[in-house]
Amino acid sequence: VNDLSRRSVLRGGVVVAVGGVAGFVFARNSGAAKPKSPTAAANGYGPAAGTGRSLTTLGAVPDGGGVVLRDADVVVTRSGSTVHAFSATCTHEGCQVGSVANGLISCPCHGSQFDATTGAVARGPATRPLPEVAVTVQGQSVVQT
Ligand code: FES
């Protein structure tokens, strides 16, 4: 009888512990499901497609060069009124590319370079191009489409 009641107590303890964990996980998930603020949701990091967000202004992108938008992780390049944009994450080992000059996007980590118009690898060690980010120019804004 003693043994049985001890087991019952033990089992009861386990049930309580599991219930506690489940409640904790649920509380965490329900918190994470809510956007922290409208600003955080609108900003969204990374080059996700179809956001329609304004990345920068045409005037902020040097003609014949480009600009690395660090928070958005996008590199925008420009030749006259033609603008291109790519993921700023180097396809070699994931560093963020550092600069645009002489038609090339350069990664500071191991020296990879990418064509500023196509994103193609111009110099290794990277072997894959920078993924293109679709953009259009609307007025003075460079907008991700
Ligand atoms: S991470 Fe860019 S060259 Fe290595």
PDB file of N, CA and C in Angstrom, residues 3-89:
ATOM      1  N   ASP A   3       3.922   1.439  -1.060  1.00  0.00           N
ATOM      2  CA  ASP A   3       4.621   1.544  -2.342  1.00  0.00           C
ATOM      3  C   ASP A   3       3.714   2.165  -3.403  1.00  0.00           C
ATOM      4  N   LEU A   4       2.464   1.713  -3.401  1.00  0.00           N
ATOM      5  CA  LEU A   4       1.511   2.203  -4.408  1.00  0.00           C
ATOM      6  C   LEU A   4       1.258   3.703  -4.241  1.00  0.00           C
ATOM      7  N   SER A   5       1.086   4.122  -2.997  1.00  0.00           N
ATOM      8  CA  SER A   5       0.781   5.544  -2.803  1.00  0.00           C
ATOM      9  C   SER A   5       1.992   6.415  -3.151  1.00  0.00           C
ATOM     10  N   ARG A   6       3.198   5.855  -2.910  1.00  0.00           N
ATOM     11  CA  ARG A   6       4.387   6.630  -3.258  1.00  0.00           C
ATOM     12  C   ARG A   6       4.462   6.825  -4.782  1.00  0.00           C
ATOM     13  N   ARG A   7       4.096   5.739  -5.499  1.00  0.00           N
ATOM     14  CA  ARG A   7       4.128   5.838  -6.957  1.00  0.00           C
ATOM     15  C   ARG A   7       3.088   6.851  -7.458  1.00  0.00           C
ATOM     16  N   SER A   8       1.953   6.839  -6.786  1.00  0.00           N
ATOM     17  CA  SER A   8       0.901   7.787  -7.173  1.00  0.00           C
ATOM     18  C   SER A   8       1.387   9.219  -6.970  1.00  0.00           C
ATOM     19  N   VAL A   9       2.051   9.424  -5.874  1.00  0.00           N
ATOM     20  CA  VAL A   9       2.565  10.767  -5.581  1.00  0.00           C
ATOM     21  C   VAL A   9       3.577  11.157  -6.650  1.00  0.00           C
ATOM     22  N   LEU A  10       4.459  10.190  -6.974  1.00  0.00           N
ATOM     23  CA  LEU A  10       5.481  10.449  -7.987  1.00  0.00           C
ATOM     24  C   LEU A  10       4.838  10.820  -9.316  1.00  0.00           C
ATOM     25  N   ARG A  11       3.839  10.008  -9.701  1.00  0.00           N
ATOM     26  CA  ARG A  11       3.179  10.240 -10.979  1.00  0.00           C
ATOM     27  C   ARG A  11       2.517  11.621 -10.982  1.00  0.00           C
ATOM     28  N   GLY A  12       1.918  11.931  -9.838  1.00  0.00           N
ATOM     29  CA  GLY A  12       1.298  13.247  -9.722  1.00  0.00           C
ATOM     30  C   GLY A  12       2.325  14.358  -9.904  1.00  0.00           C
ATOM     31  N   GLY A  13       3.491  14.125  -9.341  1.00  0.00           N
ATOM     32  CA  GLY A  13       4.559  15.124  -9.459  1.00  0.00           C
ATOM     33  C   GLY A  13       4.979  15.309 -10.895  1.00  0.00           C
ATOM     34  N   VAL A  14       5.068  14.199 -11.629  1.00  0.00           N
ATOM     35  CA  VAL A  14       5.483  14.272 -13.029  1.00  0.00           C
ATOM     36  C   VAL A  14       4.450  15.054 -13.837  1.00  0.00           C
ATOM     37  N   VAL A  15       3.190  14.764 -13.577  1.00  0.00           N
ATOM     38  CA  VAL A  15       2.126  15.453 -14.321  1.00  0.00           C
ATOM     39  C   VAL A  15       2.206  16.958 -14.086  1.00  0.00           C
ATOM     40  N   VAL A  16       2.423  17.325 -12.855  1.00  0.00           N
ATOM     41  CA  VAL A  16       2.510  18.756 -12.537  1.00  0.00           C
ATOM     42  C   VAL A  16       3.697  19.380 -13.274  1.00  0.00           C
ATOM     43  N   ALA A  17       4.842  18.652 -13.265  1.00  0.00           N
ATOM     44  CA  ALA A  17       6.033  19.203 -13.906  1.00  0.00           C
ATOM     45  C   ALA A  17       5.797  19.394 -15.401  1.00  0.00           C
ATOM     46  N   VAL A  18       5.193  18.390 -16.057  1.00  0.00           N
ATOM     47  CA  VAL A  18       4.940  18.489 -17.498  1.00  0.00           C
ATOM     48  C   VAL A  18       3.973  19.639 -17.780  1.00  0.00           C
ATOM     49  N   GLY A  19       2.938  19.721 -16.946  1.00  0.00           N
ATOM     50  CA  GLY A  19       1.982  20.812 -17.118  1.00  0.00           C
ATOM     51  C   GLY A  19       2.683  22.155 -17.009  1.00  0.00           C
ATOM     52  N   GLY A  20       3.608  22.247 -16.102  1.00  0.00           N
ATOM     53  CA  GLY A  20       4.342  23.499 -15.928  1.00  0.00           C
ATOM     54  C   GLY A  20       5.146  23.844 -17.166  1.00  0.00           C
ATOM     55  N   VAL A  21       5.831  22.850 -17.746  1.00  0.00           N
ATOM     56  CA  VAL A  21       6.645  23.083 -18.939  1.00  0.00           C
ATOM     57  C   VAL A  21       5.745  23.490 -20.103  1.00  0.00           C
ATOM     58  N   ALA A  22       4.629  22.760 -20.261  1.00  0.00           N
ATOM     59  CA  ALA A  22       3.731  23.070 -21.378  1.00  0.00           C
ATOM     60  C   ALA A  22       3.206  24.490 -21.249  1.00  0.00           C
ATOM     61  N   GLY A  23       2.861  24.874 -20.041  1.00  0.00           N
ATOM     62  CA  GLY A  23       2.363  26.226 -19.831  1.00  0.00           C
ATOM     63  C   GLY A  23       3.431  27.245 -20.170  1.00  0.00           C
ATOM     64  N   PHE A  24       4.675  26.951 -19.811  1.00  0.00           N
ATOM     65  CA  PHE A  24       5.781  27.862 -20.081  1.00  0.00           C
ATOM     66  C   PHE A  24       5.995  28.007 -21.586  1.00  0.00           C
ATOM     67  N   VAL A  25       6.006  26.868 -22.293  1.00  0.00           N
ATOM     68  CA  VAL A  25       6.218  26.901 -23.742  1.00  0.00           C
ATOM     69  C   VAL A  25       5.089  27.676 -24.404  1.00  0.00           C
ATOM     70  N   PHE A  26       3.865  27.422 -23.961  1.00  0.00           N
ATOM     71  CA  PHE A  26       2.726  28.119 -24.561  1.00  0.00           C
ATOM     72  C   PHE A  26       2.853  29.624 -24.353  1.00  0.00           C
ATOM     73  N   ALA A  27       3.238  29.997 -23.144  1.00  0.00           N
ATOM     74  CA  ALA A  27       3.353  31.423 -22.842  1.00  0.00           C
ATOM     75  C   ALA A  27       4.419  32.062 -23.742  1.00  0.00           C
ATOM     76  N   ARG A  28       5.522  31.352 -23.925  1.00  0.00           N
ATOM     77  CA  ARG A  28       6.603  31.897 -24.770  1.00  0.00           C
ATOM     78  C   ARG A  28       6.132  32.039 -26.216  1.00  0.00           C
ATOM     79  N   ASN A  29       5.472  30.984 -26.723  1.00  0.00           N
ATOM     80  CA  ASN A  29       5.033  31.019 -28.115  1.00  0.00           C
ATOM     81  C   ASN A  29       4.000  32.102 -28.361  1.00  0.00           C
ATOM     82  N   SER A  30       3.052  32.227 -27.435  1.00  0.00           N
ATOM     83  CA  SER A  30       2.010  33.218 -27.667  1.00  0.00           C
ATOM     84  C   SER A  30       2.614  34.621 -27.618  1.00  0.00           C
ATOM     85  N   GLY A  31       3.655  34.795 -26.823  1.00  0.00           N
ATOM     86  CA  GLY A  31       4.325  36.098 -26.791  1.00  0.00           C
ATOM     87  C   GLY A  31       5.037  36.363 -28.095  1.00  0.00           C
ATOM     88  N   ALA A  32       5.714  35.329 -28.637  1.00  0.00           N
ATOM     89  CA  ALA A  32       6.501  35.510 -29.854  1.00  0.00           C
ATOM     90  C   ALA A  32       5.610  35.732 -31.064  1.00  0.00           C
ATOM     91  N   ALA A  33       4.385  35.234 -31.001  1.00  0.00           N
ATOM     92  CA  ALA A  33       3.505  35.336 -32.161  1.00  0.00           C
ATOM     93  C   ALA A  33       3.045  36.773 -32.395  1.00  0.00           C
ATOM     94  N   LYS A  34       3.063  37.562 -31.353  1.00  0.00           N
ATOM     95  CA  LYS A  34       2.604  38.949 -31.510  1.00  0.00           C
ATOM     96  C   LYS A  34       3.749  39.814 -32.024  1.00  0.00           C
ATOM     97  N   PRO A  35       3.496  40.618 -33.043  1.00  0.00           N
ATOM     98  CA  PRO A  35       4.555  41.542 -33.473  1.00  0.00           C
ATOM     99  C   PRO A  35       4.899  42.480 -32.332  1.00  0.00           C
ATOM    100  N   LYS A  36       6.183  42.761 -32.169  1.00  0.00           N
ATOM    101  CA  LYS A  36       6.608  43.596 -31.041  1.00  0.00           C
ATOM    102  C   LYS A  36       6.078  45.015 -31.202  1.00  0.00           C
ATOM    103  N   SER A  37       6.094  45.499 -32.413  1.00  0.00           N
ATOM    104  CA  SER A  37       5.556  46.826 -32.689  1.00  0.00           C
ATOM    105  C   SER A  37       5.356  46.930 -34.195  1.00  0.00           C
ATOM    106  N   PRO A  38       4.530  47.846 -34.632  1.00  0.00           N
ATOM    107  CA  PRO A  38       4.343  48.015 -36.078  1.00  0.00           C
ATOM    108  C   PRO A  38       5.659  48.331 -36.779  1.00  0.00           C
ATOM    109  N   THR A  39       6.559  49.055 -36.113  1.00  0.00           N
ATOM    110  CA  THR A  39       7.838  49.420 -36.716  1.00  0.00           C
ATOM    111  C   THR A  39       8.687  48.184 -36.957  1.00  0.00           C
ATOM    112  N   ALA A  40       8.761  47.299 -35.965  1.00  0.00           N
ATOM    113  CA  ALA A  40       9.576  46.093 -36.107  1.00  0.00           C
ATOM    114  C   ALA A  40       9.058  45.236 -37.253  1.00  0.00           C
ATOM    115  N   ALA A  41       7.741  45.151 -37.390  1.00  0.00           N
ATOM    116  CA  ALA A  41       7.165  44.332 -38.454  1.00  0.00           C
ATOM    117  C   ALA A  41       7.434  44.961 -39.814  1.00  0.00           C
ATOM    118  N   ALA A  42       7.347  46.275 -39.889  1.00  0.00           N
ATOM    119  CA  ALA A  42       7.532  46.953 -41.168  1.00  0.00           C
ATOM    120  C   ALA A  42       8.985  46.913 -41.617  1.00  0.00           C
ATOM    121  N   ASN A  43       9.898  46.994 -40.668  1.00  0.00           N
ATOM    122  CA  ASN A  43      11.308  47.004 -41.049  1.00  0.00           C
ATOM    123  C   ASN A  43      11.764  45.668 -41.579  1.00  0.00           C
ATOM    124  N   GLY A  44      11.430  44.577 -40.968  1.00  0.00           N
ATOM    125  CA  GLY A  44      11.792  43.229 -41.368  1.00  0.00           C
ATOM    126  C   GLY A  44      13.164  43.119 -42.009  1.00  0.00           C
ATOM    127  N   TYR A  45      14.081  42.418 -41.410  1.00  0.00           N
ATOM    128  CA  TYR A  45      15.427  42.359 -41.945  1.00  0.00           C
ATOM    129  C   TYR A  45      15.551  41.318 -43.043  1.00  0.00           C
ATOM    130  N   GLY A  46      16.568  41.486 -43.878  1.00  0.00           N
ATOM    131  CA  GLY A  46      16.824  40.523 -44.931  1.00  0.00           C
ATOM    132  C   GLY A  46      16.080  40.883 -46.194  1.00  0.00           C
ATOM    133  N   PRO A  47      16.586  40.395 -47.321  1.00  0.00           N
ATOM    134  CA  PRO A  47      16.005  40.773 -48.606  1.00  0.00           C
ATOM    135  C   PRO A  47      14.778  39.945 -48.968  1.00  0.00           C
ATOM    136  N   ALA A  48      13.759  39.992 -48.138  1.00  0.00           N
ATOM    137  CA  ALA A  48      12.531  39.273 -48.450  1.00  0.00           C
ATOM    138  C   ALA A  48      11.850  39.932 -49.638  1.00  0.00           C
ATOM    139  N   ALA A  49      11.285  39.130 -50.508  1.00  0.00           N
ATOM    140  CA  ALA A  49      10.692  39.660 -51.735  1.00  0.00           C
ATOM    141  C   ALA A  49       9.325  40.267 -51.469  1.00  0.00           C
ATOM    142  N   GLY A  50       8.968  41.200 -52.324  1.00  0.00           N
ATOM    143  CA  GLY A  50       7.605  41.691 -52.340  1.00  0.00           C
ATOM    144  C   GLY A  50       7.194  42.561 -51.180  1.00  0.00           C
ATOM    145  N   THR A  51       8.126  43.217 -50.535  1.00  0.00           N
ATOM    146  CA  THR A  51       7.746  44.005 -49.380  1.00  0.00           C
ATOM    147  C   THR A  51       7.293  45.400 -49.778  1.00  0.00           C
ATOM    148  N   GLY A  52       7.731  45.887 -50.937  1.00  0.00           N
ATOM    149  CA  GLY A  52       7.370  47.227 -51.352  1.00  0.00           C
ATOM    150  C   GLY A  52       7.992  48.303 -50.493  1.00  0.00           C
ATOM    151  N   ARG A  53       8.979  47.956 -49.720  1.00  0.00           N
ATOM    152  CA  ARG A  53       9.568  48.945 -48.817  1.00  0.00           C
ATOM    153  C   ARG A  53      10.576  49.822 -49.555  1.00  0.00           C
ATOM    154  N   SER A  54      10.662  51.035 -49.100  1.00  0.00           N
ATOM    155  CA  SER A  54      11.641  51.962 -49.646  1.00  0.00           C
ATOM    156  C   SER A  54      12.985  51.673 -48.994  1.00  0.00           C
ATOM    157  N   LEU A  55      13.983  51.360 -49.823  1.00  0.00           N
ATOM    158  CA  LEU A  55      15.292  50.991 -49.287  1.00  0.00           C
ATOM    159  C   LEU A  55      16.171  52.208 -49.048  1.00  0.00           C
ATOM    160  N   THR A  56      16.155  53.110 -50.017  1.00  0.00           N
ATOM    161  CA  THR A  56      17.004  54.294 -49.927  1.00  0.00           C
ATOM    162  C   THR A  56      16.519  55.282 -50.983  1.00  0.00           C
ATOM    163  N   THR A  57      17.216  56.370 -51.128  1.00  0.00           N
ATOM    164  CA  THR A  57      16.871  57.329 -52.182  1.00  0.00           C
ATOM    165  C   THR A  57      17.926  57.250 -53.276  1.00  0.00           C
ATOM    166  N   LEU A  58      17.536  57.625 -54.472  1.00  0.00           N
ATOM    167  CA  LEU A  58      18.450  57.592 -55.602  1.00  0.00           C
ATOM    168  C   LEU A  58      19.685  58.447 -55.315  1.00  0.00           C
ATOM    169  N   GLY A  59      19.449  59.600 -54.705  1.00  0.00           N
ATOM    170  CA  GLY A  59      20.554  60.510 -54.411  1.00  0.00           C
ATOM    171  C   GLY A  59      21.566  59.950 -53.427  1.00  0.00           C
ATOM    172  N   ALA A  60      21.159  58.955 -52.626  1.00  0.00           N
ATOM    173  CA  ALA A  60      22.068  58.378 -51.638  1.00  0.00           C
ATOM    174  C   ALA A  60      22.958  57.300 -52.237  1.00  0.00           C
ATOM    175  N   VAL A  61      22.693  56.945 -53.506  1.00  0.00           N
ATOM    176  CA  VAL A  61      23.498  55.908 -54.164  1.00  0.00           C
ATOM    177  C   VAL A  61      24.437  56.598 -55.154  1.00  0.00           C
ATOM    178  N   PRO A  62      25.731  56.584 -54.923  1.00  0.00           N
ATOM    179  CA  PRO A  62      26.656  57.267 -55.819  1.00  0.00           C
ATOM    180  C   PRO A  62      26.570  56.710 -57.237  1.00  0.00           C
ATOM    181  N   ASP A  63      26.467  57.613 -58.211  1.00  0.00           N
ATOM    182  CA  ASP A  63      26.424  57.187 -59.614  1.00  0.00           C
ATOM    183  C   ASP A  63      27.754  56.520 -59.969  1.00  0.00           C
ATOM    184  N   GLY A  64      27.677  55.325 -60.519  1.00  0.00           N
ATOM    185  CA  GLY A  64      28.883  54.570 -60.847  1.00  0.00           C
ATOM    186  C   GLY A  64      29.411  53.773 -59.654  1.00  0.00           C
ATOM    187  N   GLY A  65      28.710  53.837 -58.553  1.00  0.00           N
ATOM    188  CA  GLY A  65      29.123  53.105 -57.351  1.00  0.00           C
ATOM    189  C   GLY A  65      27.925  52.452 -56.706  1.00  0.00           C
ATOM    190  N   GLY A  66      27.900  52.510 -55.402  1.00  0.00           N
ATOM    191  CA  GLY A  66      26.788  51.888 -54.708  1.00  0.00           C
ATOM    192  C   GLY A  66      26.873  52.125 -53.220  1.00  0.00           C
ATOM    193  N   VAL A  67      25.916  51.570 -52.538  1.00  0.00           N
ATOM    194  CA  VAL A  67      25.864  51.742 -51.093  1.00  0.00           C
ATOM    195  C   VAL A  67      25.412  50.421 -50.452  1.00  0.00           C
ATOM    196  N   VAL A  68      26.024  50.089 -49.335  1.00  0.00           N
ATOM    197  CA  VAL A  68      25.624  48.889 -48.589  1.00  0.00           C
ATOM    198  C   VAL A  68      24.677  49.330 -47.486  1.00  0.00           C
ATOM    199  N   LEU A  69      23.436  48.844 -47.564  1.00  0.00           N
ATOM    200  CA  LEU A  69      22.442  49.163 -46.538  1.00  0.00           C
ATOM    201  C   LEU A  69      22.545  48.072 -45.481  1.00  0.00           C
ATOM    202  N   ARG A  70      23.251  48.392 -44.403  1.00  0.00           N
ATOM    203  CA  ARG A  70      23.637  47.350 -43.445  1.00  0.00           C
ATOM    204  C   ARG A  70      22.444  46.730 -42.726  1.00  0.00           C
ATOM    205  N   ASP A  71      21.492  47.544 -42.310  1.00  0.00           N
ATOM    206  CA  ASP A  71      20.347  46.986 -41.583  1.00  0.00           C
ATOM    207  C   ASP A  71      19.478  46.125 -42.492  1.00  0.00           C
ATOM    208  N   ALA A  72      19.263  46.584 -43.716  1.00  0.00           N
ATOM    209  CA  ALA A  72      18.430  45.824 -44.656  1.00  0.00           C
ATOM    210  C   ALA A  72      19.200  44.652 -45.259  1.00  0.00           C
ATOM    211  N   ASP A  73      20.530  44.676 -45.129  1.00  0.00           N
ATOM    212  CA  ASP A  73      21.417  43.659 -45.708  1.00  0.00           C
ATOM    213  C   ASP A  73      21.242  43.578 -47.234  1.00  0.00           C
ATOM    214  N   VAL A  74      21.203  44.749 -47.824  1.00  0.00           N
ATOM    215  CA  VAL A  74      21.062  44.859 -49.271  1.00  0.00           C
ATOM    216  C   VAL A  74      22.129  45.824 -49.773  1.00  0.00           C
ATOM    217  N   VAL A  75      22.744  45.496 -50.916  1.00  0.00           N
ATOM    218  CA  VAL A  75      23.668  46.430 -51.545  1.00  0.00           C
ATOM    219  C   VAL A  75      22.992  46.958 -52.806  1.00  0.00           C
ATOM    220  N   VAL A  76      22.923  48.281 -52.912  1.00  0.00           N
ATOM    221  CA  VAL A  76      22.284  48.933 -54.057  1.00  0.00           C
ATOM    222  C   VAL A  76      23.377  49.580 -54.890  1.00  0.00           C
ATOM    223  N   THR A  77      23.377  49.306 -56.196  1.00  0.00           N
ATOM    224  CA  THR A  77      24.377  49.890 -57.091  1.00  0.00           C
ATOM    225  C   THR A  77      23.660  50.717 -58.141  1.00  0.00           C
ATOM    226  N   ARG A  78      24.405  51.641 -58.740  1.00  0.00           N
ATOM    227  CA  ARG A  78      23.757  52.577 -59.665  1.00  0.00           C
ATOM    228  C   ARG A  78      24.683  52.932 -60.810  1.00  0.00           C
ATOM    229  N   SER A  79      24.091  52.972 -61.988  1.00  0.00           N
ATOM    230  CA  SER A  79      24.773  53.511 -63.158  1.00  0.00           C
ATOM    231  C   SER A  79      23.774  54.442 -63.839  1.00  0.00           C
ATOM    232  N   GLY A  80      23.950  55.737 -63.633  1.00  0.00           N
ATOM    233  CA  GLY A  80      22.983  56.712 -64.137  1.00  0.00           C
ATOM    234  C   GLY A  80      21.655  56.524 -63.434  1.00  0.00           C
ATOM    235  N   SER A  81      20.611  56.291 -64.231  1.00  0.00           N
ATOM    236  CA  SER A  81      19.297  56.091 -63.613  1.00  0.00           C
ATOM    237  C   SER A  81      18.982  54.604 -63.445  1.00  0.00           C
ATOM    238  N   THR A  82      19.943  53.756 -63.805  1.00  0.00           N
ATOM    239  CA  THR A  82      19.739  52.311 -63.653  1.00  0.00           C
ATOM    240  C   THR A  82      20.268  51.859 -62.299  1.00  0.00           C
ATOM    241  N   VAL A  83      19.390  51.195 -61.566  1.00  0.00           N
ATOM    242  CA  VAL A  83      19.735  50.751 -60.222  1.00  0.00           C
ATOM    243  C   VAL A  83      19.596  49.236 -60.137  1.00  0.00           C
ATOM    244  N   HIS A  84      20.566  48.608 -59.489  1.00  0.00           N
ATOM    245  CA  HIS A  84      20.488  47.178 -59.210  1.00  0.00           C
ATOM    246  C   HIS A  84      20.634  46.981 -57.705  1.00  0.00           C
ATOM    247  N   ALA A  85      20.098  45.882 -57.220  1.00  0.00           N
ATOM    248  CA  ALA A  85      20.252  45.584 -55.800  1.00  0.00           C
ATOM    249  C   ALA A  85      20.470  44.084 -55.622  1.00  0.00           C
ATOM    250  N   PHE A  86      21.253  43.764 -54.613  1.00  0.00           N
ATOM    251  CA  PHE A  86      21.611  42.370 -54.330  1.00  0.00           C
ATOM    252  C   PHE A  86      21.621  42.150 -52.816  1.00  0.00           C
ATOM    253  N   SER A  87      21.536  40.902 -52.445  1.00  0.00           N
ATOM    254  CA  SER A  87      21.766  40.552 -51.050  1.00  0.00           C
ATOM    255  C   SER A  87      23.178  40.993 -50.703  1.00  0.00           C
ATOM    256  N   ALA A  88      23.357  41.575 -49.530  1.00  0.00           N
ATOM    257  CA  ALA A  88      24.689  42.026 -49.112  1.00  0.00           C
ATOM    258  C   ALA A  88      25.439  40.944 -48.359  1.00  0.00           C
ATOM    259  N   THR A  89      24.876  39.746 -48.285  1.00  0.00           N
ATOM    260  CA  THR A  89      25.549  38.638 -47.603  1.00  0.00           C
ATOM    261  C   THR A  89      26.432  37.896 -48.601  1.00  0.00           C
TER     262      THR A  89
END
